[in-house]
Coordinates of C-alpha atoms and ligand atoms in Angstrom, one line a residue:
X14 CA 103.5 -4.1 -35.1
X15 CA 103.9 -1.3 -32.8
X16 CA 100.9 0.4 -31.7
X17 CA 102.1 2.8 -29.2
X18 CA 105.2 4.2 -30.8
X19 CA 103.8 5.7 -33.6
X20 CA 100.4 7.4 -32.0
X21 CA 98.4 9.3 -33.7
X22 CA 96.5 12.1 -31.9
X23 CA 93.1 12.7 -32.4
X24 CA 90.7 15.4 -30.2
X25 CA 87.0 15.1 -30.1
X26 CA 84.8 16.7 -32.8
X27 CA 84.7 20.6 -32.1
X28 CA 81.3 21.7 -33.6
X29 CA 82.2 22.8 -36.5
X30 CA 79.9 22.0 -39.7
X31 CA 83.1 21.3 -42.0
X32 CA 84.8 18.4 -39.4
X33 CA 81.3 16.6 -39.6
X34 CA 81.3 13.2 -41.3
X35 CA 79.4 10.4 -42.8
X36 CA 79.5 7.6 -41.0
X37 CA 79.2 3.9 -43.3
X38 CA 78.7 1.1 -40.7
X39 CA 79.7 -2.3 -42.4
X40 CA 78.0 -5.1 -40.5
X41 CA 74.8 -3.3 -39.5
X42 CA 73.1 -6.0 -38.8
X43 CA 75.0 -8.0 -36.6
X44 CA 75.5 -7.3 -32.5
X45 CA 77.8 -4.4 -32.3
X46 CA 76.8 -3.1 -35.5
X47 CA 73.3 -3.0 -35.1
X48 CA 73.8 -1.1 -31.7
X49 CA 76.3 1.6 -33.6
X50 CA 73.8 2.0 -36.2
X51 CA 71.3 3.1 -33.4
X52 CA 73.7 5.2 -31.6
X53 CA 74.8 7.0 -34.5
X54 CA 70.9 7.2 -35.9
X55 CA 70.8 9.1 -32.5
X56 CA 73.7 10.9 -32.8
X57 CA 72.7 12.4 -36.4
X58 CA 69.7 14.1 -35.0
X59 CA 72.0 17.0 -33.8
X60 CA 74.9 16.6 -35.8
X61 CA 76.6 19.8 -34.2
X62 CA 76.4 18.2 -30.7
X63 CA 78.0 14.7 -32.6
X64 CA 79.8 15.4 -35.6
X65 CA 77.8 12.5 -37.6
X66 CA 76.1 14.1 -40.6
X67 CA 74.5 11.2 -41.8
X68 CA 74.5 7.0 -41.4
X69 CA 74.4 4.4 -44.0
X70 CA 74.6 0.7 -42.8
X71 CA 74.8 -2.7 -44.7
X72 CA 73.4 -6.3 -43.9
X73 CA 73.9 -9.5 -45.9
X74 CA 71.0 -11.9 -44.6
X75 CA 69.4 -10.1 -42.0
X76 CA 67.7 -6.7 -42.9
X77 CA 67.5 -4.9 -40.3
X78 CA 63.9 -3.0 -39.7
X79 CA 64.1 0.9 -40.2
X80 CA 65.8 2.5 -37.4
X81 CA 63.9 5.8 -36.6
X82 CA 65.5 7.3 -33.2
X83 CA 62.9 8.2 -30.6
X84 CA 60.8 11.5 -31.3
X85 CA 62.6 11.8 -35.1
X86 CA 60.2 12.0 -38.0
X87 CA 62.6 10.3 -40.9
X88 CA 64.2 7.2 -40.7
X89 CA 67.6 8.3 -40.7
X90 CA 69.7 5.2 -41.4
X91 CA 70.0 4.0 -45.1
X92 CA 70.6 0.5 -45.5
X93 CA 72.1 -1.3 -48.2
X94 CA 73.1 -4.9 -49.1
X95 CA 76.4 -6.0 -49.5
X96 CA 78.6 -9.5 -49.3
X97 CA 82.3 -8.1 -48.3
X98 CA 83.6 -11.0 -50.5
X99 CA 82.8 -9.0 -53.4
X100 CA 85.4 -6.7 -53.6
X101 CA 83.9 -4.2 -56.2
X102 CA 80.8 -3.7 -54.4
X103 CA 82.7 -3.1 -51.1
X104 CA 84.5 -0.4 -52.9
X105 CA 81.7 1.0 -54.7
X106 CA 79.4 1.8 -51.8
X107 CA 82.4 3.4 -50.1
X108 CA 83.1 5.4 -53.2
X109 CA 79.4 6.2 -53.0
X110 CA 79.3 7.3 -49.4
X111 CA 82.0 9.6 -49.6
X112 CA 80.5 11.0 -52.5
X113 CA 76.9 11.5 -51.0
X114 CA 77.5 11.7 -47.7
X115 CA 81.1 13.1 -47.6
X116 CA 83.2 14.5 -48.2
X117 CA 84.6 13.2 -44.4
X118 CA 83.5 9.6 -44.1
X119 CA 84.3 7.2 -41.7
X120 CA 83.8 3.7 -42.4
X121 CA 82.8 1.6 -39.4
X122 CA 84.2 -2.4 -40.7
X123 CA 81.9 -4.4 -38.4
X124 CA 81.6 -7.3 -40.0
X125 CA 82.8 -11.3 -39.4
X126 CA 81.9 -14.1 -40.8
X127 CA 80.3 -16.9 -38.5
X128 CA 82.9 -18.6 -36.8
X129 CA 81.9 -20.1 -34.1
X130 CA 83.4 -18.0 -31.0
X131 CA 86.9 -17.8 -30.2
X132 CA 87.3 -21.0 -29.7
X133 CA 86.1 -22.2 -33.4
X134 CA 87.7 -24.8 -35.8
X135 CA 88.3 -21.7 -38.3
X136 CA 88.8 -22.1 -41.9
X137 CA 89.5 -20.7 -45.1
X138 CA 86.6 -18.9 -45.4
X139 CA 86.5 -17.5 -42.0
X140 CA 90.1 -16.1 -42.5
X141 CA 89.0 -14.7 -45.7
X142 CA 86.6 -12.9 -43.8
X143 CA 88.3 -11.3 -41.1
X144 CA 91.5 -10.5 -43.0
X145 CA 90.8 -10.2 -46.7
X146 CA 87.4 -8.7 -46.8
X147 CA 88.5 -6.2 -44.0
X148 CA 91.6 -5.0 -46.4
X149 CA 89.7 -4.6 -49.4
X150 CA 87.2 -2.1 -47.5
X151 CA 90.6 -0.4 -46.0
X152 CA 92.0 0.1 -49.4
X153 CA 88.6 1.2 -50.7
X154 CA 88.7 4.0 -48.1
X155 CA 92.1 5.0 -48.3
X156 CA 91.7 5.3 -52.3
X157 CA 88.6 7.4 -51.8
X158 CA 89.9 9.4 -49.4
X159 CA 92.9 10.7 -51.4
X160 CA 91.7 14.0 -52.5
X161 CA 94.0 16.5 -54.9
X162 CA 95.4 19.0 -53.0
X163 CA 94.3 18.4 -49.4
X164 CA 96.7 17.7 -46.6
X165 CA 95.0 15.0 -45.1
X166 CA 92.4 11.8 -46.0
X167 CA 88.9 12.9 -45.7
X168 CA 88.0 8.9 -45.4
X169 CA 88.7 7.3 -41.8
X170 CA 88.5 3.5 -41.5
X171 CA 88.1 1.4 -38.3
X172 CA 88.7 -1.8 -37.9
X173 CA 87.5 -4.0 -34.7
X174 CA 89.6 -6.5 -33.3
X175 CA 90.0 -8.8 -30.0
X176 CA 92.0 -9.3 -27.0
X177 CA 92.1 -12.5 -28.0
X178 CA 95.1 -11.4 -30.0
X179 CA 97.2 -12.3 -26.4
X180 CA 97.8 -15.5 -24.8
X181 CA 96.3 -14.7 -21.8
X182 CA 99.1 -16.4 -19.3
X183 CA 98.9 -15.3 -16.0
X184 CA 100.2 -13.5 -14.7
X185 CA 101.2 -10.3 -16.7
X186 CA 100.3 -6.5 -16.2
X187 CA 97.3 -5.3 -18.2
X188 CA 98.3 -5.7 -21.9
X189 CA 99.4 -2.5 -23.5
X190 CA 98.6 -1.7 -27.2
X191 CA 102.1 -2.8 -28.1
X192 CA 102.3 -6.2 -25.8
X193 CA 103.2 -8.9 -27.7
X194 CA 100.5 -10.9 -29.8
X195 CA 100.7 -14.6 -29.0
X196 CA 97.2 -15.8 -30.3
X197 CA 96.1 -19.4 -29.2
X198 CA 93.5 -20.2 -31.3
X199 CA 92.7 -19.0 -35.2
X200 CA 90.5 -16.8 -34.5
X201 CA 93.2 -14.7 -32.7
X202 CA 95.6 -15.6 -35.5
X203 CA 93.1 -14.3 -38.2
X204 CA 93.3 -11.1 -36.1
X205 CA 96.4 -10.6 -35.8
X206 CA 96.9 -11.0 -39.6
X207 CA 94.1 -8.6 -40.1
X208 CA 95.9 -5.6 -37.9
X209 CA 99.4 -6.4 -39.5
X210 CA 97.7 -6.3 -43.3
X211 CA 96.1 -3.1 -42.1
X212 CA 99.7 -1.8 -41.3
X213 CA 101.0 -2.7 -44.1
X214 CA 99.1 -0.4 -46.4
X215 CA 99.4 2.7 -44.9
X216 CA 96.5 3.9 -44.5
X217 CA 96.6 7.7 -43.6
X218 CA 93.5 7.6 -41.2
X219 CA 93.4 4.0 -39.7
X220 CA 92.1 2.9 -36.2
X221 CA 91.9 -0.9 -35.0
X222 CA 89.6 -0.9 -31.8
X223 CA 90.3 -4.0 -30.0
X224 CA 87.7 -5.0 -27.6
X225 CA 86.4 -7.9 -25.5
X226 CA 83.3 -10.2 -25.0
X227 CA 80.4 -7.9 -26.1
X228 CA 77.1 -7.7 -23.9
X229 CA 74.0 -7.1 -25.1
X230 CA 71.0 -7.5 -22.5
X231 CA 68.0 -7.3 -24.5
X232 CA 64.5 -5.9 -23.8
X233 CA 63.1 -9.5 -25.0
X234 CA 65.5 -12.6 -24.8
X235 CA 65.6 -12.6 -28.7
X236 CA 67.2 -9.0 -28.6
X237 CA 70.1 -10.8 -26.2
X238 CA 73.6 -10.4 -27.8
X239 CA 75.5 -14.0 -28.2
X240 CA 77.1 -14.3 -25.0
X241 CA 74.1 -13.1 -22.7
X242 CA 71.5 -15.2 -24.9
X243 CA 74.4 -18.4 -24.4
X244 CA 73.3 -18.3 -20.9
X245 CA 70.2 -17.5 -21.0
X246 CA 69.2 -20.5 -23.2
X247 CA 71.3 -22.7 -20.9
X248 CA 69.4 -21.2 -17.7
X249 CA 65.5 -22.3 -19.7
X250 CA 67.0 -25.6 -20.6
X251 CA 65.1 -28.1 -19.2
X252 CA 67.3 -30.8 -18.1
X253 CA 69.7 -30.5 -15.0
X254 CA 72.8 -30.9 -16.5
X255 CA 75.1 -28.6 -14.3
X256 CA 76.3 -25.2 -16.4
X257 CA 80.2 -24.5 -15.6
X258 CA 81.4 -21.0 -15.6
X259 CA 85.0 -20.4 -15.8
X260 CA 85.9 -18.1 -13.5
X261 CA 89.5 -17.9 -14.1
X262 CA 88.9 -16.6 -17.9
X263 CA 89.2 -12.7 -17.2
X264 CA 87.6 -10.2 -19.8
X265 CA 87.3 -6.7 -20.4
X266 CA 83.3 -7.4 -20.9
X267 CA 81.6 -4.2 -22.6
X268 CA 78.0 -3.4 -22.9
X269 CA 77.4 -3.0 -26.9
X270 CA 75.6 0.1 -26.2
X271 CA 79.0 1.7 -24.6
X272 CA 80.9 0.1 -26.9
X273 CA 78.8 1.9 -30.1
X274 CA 78.6 5.5 -27.8
X275 CA 82.4 5.3 -28.0
X276 CA 82.8 4.1 -31.7
X277 CA 80.7 7.0 -32.4
X278 CA 83.5 9.1 -30.5
X279 CA 86.2 7.5 -32.6
X280 CA 84.4 7.9 -35.9
X281 CA 83.9 11.6 -35.3
X282 CA 87.0 12.5 -33.9
X283 CA 88.8 15.4 -35.4
X284 CA 92.6 13.8 -36.5
X285 CA 94.1 17.0 -35.1
X286 CA 98.5 15.9 -35.0
X287 CA 100.5 13.1 -36.6
X288 CA 103.4 11.6 -34.6
X289 CA 105.2 8.6 -36.7
X290 CA 108.4 7.3 -37.0
X291 CA 108.0 5.3 -40.4
X292 CA 105.0 6.8 -42.2
X293 CA 101.4 6.1 -42.1
X294 CA 100.6 3.6 -39.0
X295 CA 97.2 2.6 -37.8
X296 CA 96.5 4.1 -34.5
X297 CA 95.7 1.2 -31.9
X298 CA 93.4 1.1 -28.9
X299 CA 92.0 -1.2 -26.6
X300 CA 88.3 -0.4 -26.7
X301 CA 86.8 -2.0 -23.5
X302 CA 85.4 -1.3 -20.1
X303 CA 88.7 -0.8 -17.8
X304 CA 87.1 -3.2 -14.8
X305 CA 87.4 -7.2 -15.7
X306 CA 85.1 -10.1 -14.7
X307 CA 84.4 -13.3 -15.5
X308 CA 81.4 -15.7 -17.0
X309 CA 80.1 -16.9 -13.3
X310 CA 80.5 -13.4 -12.1
X311 CA 78.2 -12.2 -14.9
X312 CA 75.8 -14.7 -14.7
X313 CA 75.7 -14.5 -10.4
X314 CA 74.8 -10.5 -11.4
X315 CA 72.0 -11.3 -14.4
X316 CA 70.3 -13.9 -11.8
X317 CA 70.6 -11.3 -8.9
X318 CA 69.5 -8.4 -10.5
X319 CA 67.4 -9.2 -13.7
X320 CA 66.6 -12.7 -14.1
X321 CA 64.5 -13.7 -11.2
X322 CA 62.4 -15.9 -12.7
X323 CA 65.1 -18.0 -13.7
X324 CA 66.9 -18.2 -9.8
X325 CA 65.3 -21.4 -8.7
X326 CA 66.5 -23.4 -11.6
X327 CA 70.0 -21.9 -11.7
X328 CA 70.8 -22.6 -7.8
X329 CA 73.0 -25.6 -7.7
X330 CA 73.0 -25.7 -11.5
X331 CA 75.4 -23.2 -12.1
X332 CA 78.9 -24.1 -10.9
X333 CA 82.2 -22.2 -11.2
X334 CA 84.8 -23.8 -13.1
X335 CA 88.3 -23.3 -13.6
X336 CA 89.7 -23.1 -17.3
X337 CA 93.3 -23.8 -16.3
X338 CA 92.2 -27.3 -15.2
X339 CA 89.5 -28.3 -17.9
X340 CA 91.9 -29.4 -20.6
X341 CA 90.8 -26.7 -23.2
X342 CA 93.5 -24.4 -24.1
X343 CA 91.3 -21.2 -24.0
X344 CA 93.0 -17.7 -22.9
X345 CA 92.8 -17.5 -19.4
X346 CA 93.5 -13.7 -18.2
X347 CA 92.9 -11.2 -20.9
X348 CA 92.7 -7.9 -19.3
X349 CA 93.5 -5.4 -21.3
X350 CA 94.8 -1.9 -20.5
X351 CA 92.5 0.6 -21.7
X352 CA 94.0 4.0 -21.2
X353 CA 94.7 4.4 -25.5
X354 CA 91.4 5.6 -25.5
X355 CA 91.5 8.7 -23.8
X356 CA 95.9 9.0 -24.8
X357 CA 95.0 8.7 -28.2
X358 CA 91.9 11.3 -27.9
X359 CA 89.5 8.9 -29.7
X360 CA 87.5 8.3 -26.5
X361 CA 87.4 11.0 -24.0
X362 CA 83.4 11.4 -23.5
X363 CA 82.3 7.9 -23.1
X364 CA 82.4 5.3 -19.9
X365 CA 82.1 2.2 -20.6
X366 CA 80.2 0.9 -17.8
X367 CA 81.1 -2.3 -16.0
X368 CA 78.6 -5.4 -15.3
X369 CA 78.0 -4.2 -11.7
X370 CA 77.2 -0.5 -12.7
X371 CA 74.8 -1.7 -15.2
X372 CA 73.5 -4.5 -13.6
X373 CA 71.7 -2.5 -10.8
Ligands
NAP419 N1 81.3 -10.3 -30.0 C1 82.1 -10.7 -29.3 O1 82.2 -10.8 -27.9 C2 83.4 -9.9 -29.6 C3 84.5 -9.5 -28.6 C4 85.6 -9.0 -29.3 C5 85.8 -8.5 -31.1 N2 84.7 -9.3 -31.5 C6 84.6 -8.2 -33.0 O2 83.6 -7.3 -33.1 C7 83.0 -7.7 -34.3 C8 81.7 -7.1 -34.5 O3 81.7 -9.0 -34.0 P1 79.6 -9.1 -33.5 O4 79.6 -10.0 -32.7 O5 79.3 -7.8 -33.4 O6 79.5 -9.5 -34.8 P2 78.1 -10.7 -35.0 O7 77.0 -10.1 -34.3 O8 78.5 -12.0 -35.3 O9 77.5 -9.9 -36.7 C9 78.6 -10.0 -38.0 C10 78.1 -8.8 -39.2 O10 78.7 -9.5 -39.9 C11 77.9 -9.4 -41.2 N3 78.5 -10.2 -42.2 C12 79.1 -11.8 -42.0 N4 79.5 -11.9 -43.0 C13 79.4 -10.9 -43.8 C14 79.7 -10.9 -45.7 N5 80.9 -12.0 -46.2 N6 79.5 -9.7 -45.9 C15 78.6 -8.5 -45.2 N7 78.4 -8.7 -44.0 C16 79.1 -9.8 -43.3 C17 76.5 -10.1 -40.8 O11 75.5 -9.4 -41.7 P3 74.3 -10.7 -41.5 O12 73.9 -10.9 -40.3 O13 73.4 -9.5 -42.1 O14 74.3 -11.8 -42.6 C18 76.6 -9.1 -39.4 O15 76.3 -7.7 -39.9 C19 84.1 -8.2 -35.1 O16 85.0 -7.9 -36.0 C20 84.7 -8.9 -33.9 O17 85.7 -10.1 -34.5 C21 83.1 -9.5 -30.9

């Protein structure tokens, strides 16, 4: 697959009523999905500024509470139950969204089966959730977007991929979108298959956004995302086992609320030109903070800026370690080149903050 050779060109939403889009967030109850639903609901308060006219979102097991932006009178998100394994239900919902909140619609697919993180063992159900379910939704979006007589598709599909498609063997220059993909774990393999499957359907308006470790620091511990919750719960455990955090696993970690803002841009950008060499090719971007870091540095930063109550417990317990010497075969340096965000015109306004900027 070649992401940069056949790049579509987008430009930011221009304030016009006819370019506003409805947003359907599949997996709106997850870590990234719920941040996106919040950001999109906020954006829908001022459609002429944001380009978002309405927001629909799906959940499967965890129905989120009603999302009402601060200062707004009405909840601006409509929630739907959806199991993405149900191809018919997925297709019906996309078709309905295109009719009711379209005609321009962007479907952002944030759902992913529980897979135990990038190091998880994988399995048929996980593969199917990552590859087949995304394909069902993308195909339904392609179909819904074919409007007779129209030059362009009215429906955009945005799939979320991962830096785990790369092997992370150092040293290497930051991975560009067309760098060779050589995943080391089943999750990465399934995401490669997902990317290739999506390329093969020749959807006329499809974006694959690869991101890295997602961070969400809640106001309350139960609102933390998975990576931060792992650190917090390890720190509040009473036993004295050392917590080894790798310093050589380098990631473009990004905050979920920044990613959500950026995804609103991706969802509402105007497709203005297509430069393809062989038909409709998906646009691949690296959607992440340009600055890289590691989990040890993240824990240190959280402790020095936020988690004063855990400091005494952390002292001496948090130990830096090397993944390369751990016996685990995990990707080390997954540093990505993120210039594709601006180059494609998909993300030109949002700044994705580093842990050092975010945690002050
Ligand atoms: N988290 C990271 O660090 C990270 C890094 C790189 C890429 N990504 C990618 O980013 C995307 C979002 O990840 P995330 O961490 O936000 O996921 P998450 O927190 O685990 O949320 C998963 C979402 O998928 C939904 N879901 C799971 N199975 C479903 C099914 N069969 N039908 C419908 N919905 C289903 C869940 O709904 P319920 O909860 O309601 O069941 C939930 O909304 C994924 O594509 C992931 O691979 C994540």
